[in-house]
Amino acid sequence: MAHASVADIFAGKYTVGEHVTVKGWVRTRRDSKAGLSFVALHDGSCFDAIQVIALNTLENYADITRLTTSCSIIAKGKLQASEGQGQALEIDADSLEIVGWVESPDTYPMAPKRHSMEYLREHAHLRPRTNVMGAVTRVRNCLSQAIHRFYHERGYCWISTPILTASDTEGAGEMFRVSTLDMLNVPTTEQGAVDYSQDFFGKETFLTVSGQLNVETYCTAMSKVYTFGPTFRAENSNTSRHLAEFWMIEPEVAFADLADVAQLAEDMLKYVFKAVLTERADDMAFFAERIKPDAVTRLEQVISQDFVRMNYTDAIEILQNCGKKFEFPVSWGVDLSSEHERYLAEEHVGAPIIMQNYPKDIKAFYMRINDDGKTVAAMDILAPGIGEIIGGSQREERLDVFDQRLAEMGLNKEDYSWYRDLRRYGTVPHSGFGLGFERLVAYVTGMQNVRDVIPFPRTPGNASY
Amino acid sequence: MAHASVADIFAGKYTVGEHVTVKGWVRTRRDSKAGLSFVALHDGSCFDAIQVIALNTLENYADITRLTTSCSIIAKGKLQASEGQGQALEIDADSLEIVGWVESPDTYPMAPKRHSMEYLREHAHLRPRTNVMGAVTRVRNCLSQAIHRFYHERGYCWISTPILTASDTEGAGEMFRVSTLDMLNVPTTEQGAVDYSQDFFGKETFLTVSGQLNVETYCTAMSKVYTFGPTFRAENSNTSRHLAEFWMIEPEVAFADLADVAQLAEDMLKYVFKAVLTERADDMAFFAERIKPDAVTRLEQVISQDFVRMNYTDAIEILQNCGKKFEFPVSWGVDLSSEHERYLAEEHVGAPIIMQNYPKDIKAFYMRINDDGKTVAAMDILAPGIGEIIGGSQREERLDVFDQRLAEMGLNKEDYSWYRDLRRYGTVPHSGFGLGFERLVAYVTGMQNVRDVIPFPRTPGNASY
């Protein structure tokens, strides 16, 4: 492994004149009539490839002139200043070993031409070799590292909430069932129901849709915690914003109210955007050039702006009086739809909005009732260009109020016994939010479809690879 | 949220004489006849609680003398040097607000006495409030952060390989099925098989048992990658080392051979052990005092030792000639059992062993055949006191050899088409390993059972919460 990464070379960790070894794959090859070839080698460590100059005096030069995209090679030679366009450094090769050929280059699925995103998805095992997916992968990694760093620096503990759950508290409507029962010989009870007591976990078991309720148990002991893990929705949604399997970040903070976690969310977004602009300038320049012209500038703008706090009730008034015709009419009590959110964030305010205090009837049972008795301490963060990116709330920590809410919603107290225990034993005000990681990556990169910012997207009808 | 964490106070971020606010939970309360109470407040930020001195001149002093373990409180007061044992700082309270009482303290499940680990598991939502689970949680967090940092500093990309997979390549024997089909009305084909074309993903779908095959697709494009995510085994194993849901770290490195990733594994273990000893000295002192006397010293020892490389063939000879009687007899070709591994690591060598080059017949189809034709480039790392902690290998990158191996094992080439593509198009030598995260946490903390180092353990018959 004592070879140089392309990123380290371009970062100046080697000096001109030094001998280096690089290992990677051919991006392009160009032959010159002067008796030499230019081979662009990439290794995934950064966006750019490094140019390797192979003279026809190399013993395997005939083979070198047969190199095609994605052949794997090892080049050794002297680092020198480049006279051509592009990067300032290139390698004058002493040797260029061909490690692996590409079988029938004419039919190689990732041949160097423009492929549609749909086509790339159908070759999900080879698409990381493309410029666009390489850039997405590095930005995704940068964002995940920055998120862990952000919370770690602030004293949060990462908590791995369970993926499998037999808990009845989440509402089973859109959940995947997990089982080892023989589907052709399902055991049943005397009443004719499935006898899950014979299943692996002895109860009907699902994939989690959120770690929030679980992580509250750690919040009310460790104070500051967050999850970062996969979550699942068995929704039959074929949109550019939905995945059946996606990653979520869910911080939960004891002794914090809605304003506290709104600030936390704003700080976090700005922190990770700065990290991407600093650490992945190369990939972001590519996204700005090829995918979304304002990819860089809109992040810079969000970083420099104060997010605007707005009450739901005020937002309804703004929408009603703005003179704009919406597909879905607006009145107090309705959930805001995408067109409303985008109007407010993009046209009315021109900055991210932290929308707060929604009617309780359109929000979840665990959200804290405000003093008006009509609204809950919930927030959504709406970003220009994408809409809702974060949803959070203060949690109802008062046992009597919580029990009343459960009763109003027709939910069964016994089903929430462990969640209620957190309110029975040393209850504290606490708040948190959820951030869909793929939506964040899509927002940052400008990629249109969340299926193209996760390695192997799972959607209705698709769990290949 | 403008309050001080206990960790920050003990880290010297506030000065004696300064007024601070702390928020947390009561660990213990002791009343003095001199007309004051000592309340130990913890907030999860570090092992120790801070002592709050409440004089009987406080207006709610009568309430303060009723405080019990886990009541939530907010204390404000002056930081002062402590004259008692324990920490050097304490708070002379101006006020001590009681935020949440503990309902019927006499029956509170986490009352301050010794509880068995089994009992704590049955109260998994409250056990993070105990000393031991708080310490485990902080160490687990420290290890996960150190792992991400280790790979990030070395230029690796974190890859989220899929949790759900319809791939046939992993061997379905011990996998959980994921479905949205109605179990009481399972659709069948004309041949009488389950008609999975009607299921959510259109194919029979499982929970992943390893991200390795998937992450190889990113390794052969990005060079250095790793996974860190949940994996699943539907094994009916009720042991202290098995979970149905656990987290795994799987680095995969292009242009790396077995020796390279053996070194990577050694470096990684030493790196994360150092991080724990440095960052979580408080919790490690607790583990050494209460759980495992050599918890600290054995980590120090591993850090200072070179791991011993040993060939499987030599290990067999050592075991055969050591004069020790084993339950399972030893001969070339058998898989090493726990007693053999422990003898070698603990008695014969007294240091971690990187055992290499196992017989191909006891190892997986994807491992690279050595030149002897009998062994594969596989390794296990055996640590004194726990046995196997890491398993890895160089992967077979030669298409013809790989195809021959599949044929020998009676596996179907077509089932591995995308995996074979990586060998058809610019193949490279590459290697990787897998580390079970819970086994690592158990090893570091000295906890006897992996169920006690993950927030909500999933085992046969148990997916509560």
XYZ file of C-alpha atoms in Angstrom, chain B residues 317-330 338-344 346-348:
24
model
C 1.454 -28.050 14.619
C 1.764 -26.017 17.822
C -1.584 -27.267 19.074
C -0.739 -30.872 18.239
C 2.591 -30.712 20.048
C 1.652 -28.606 23.050
C 0.752 -31.584 25.215
C -2.593 -30.047 26.119
C -5.798 -32.033 25.850
C -8.561 -30.242 23.918
C -12.234 -31.090 23.791
C -12.134 -30.860 20.000
C -9.174 -32.740 18.501
C -6.857 -30.864 16.178
C -12.563 -21.195 20.881
C -10.384 -23.368 23.172
C -7.677 -23.582 20.498
C -7.772 -19.870 19.784
C -7.585 -18.991 23.444
C -4.711 -21.369 24.098
C -2.727 -19.839 21.271
C -3.385 -16.484 25.921
C -0.941 -19.251 26.737
C 1.306 -19.810 23.758
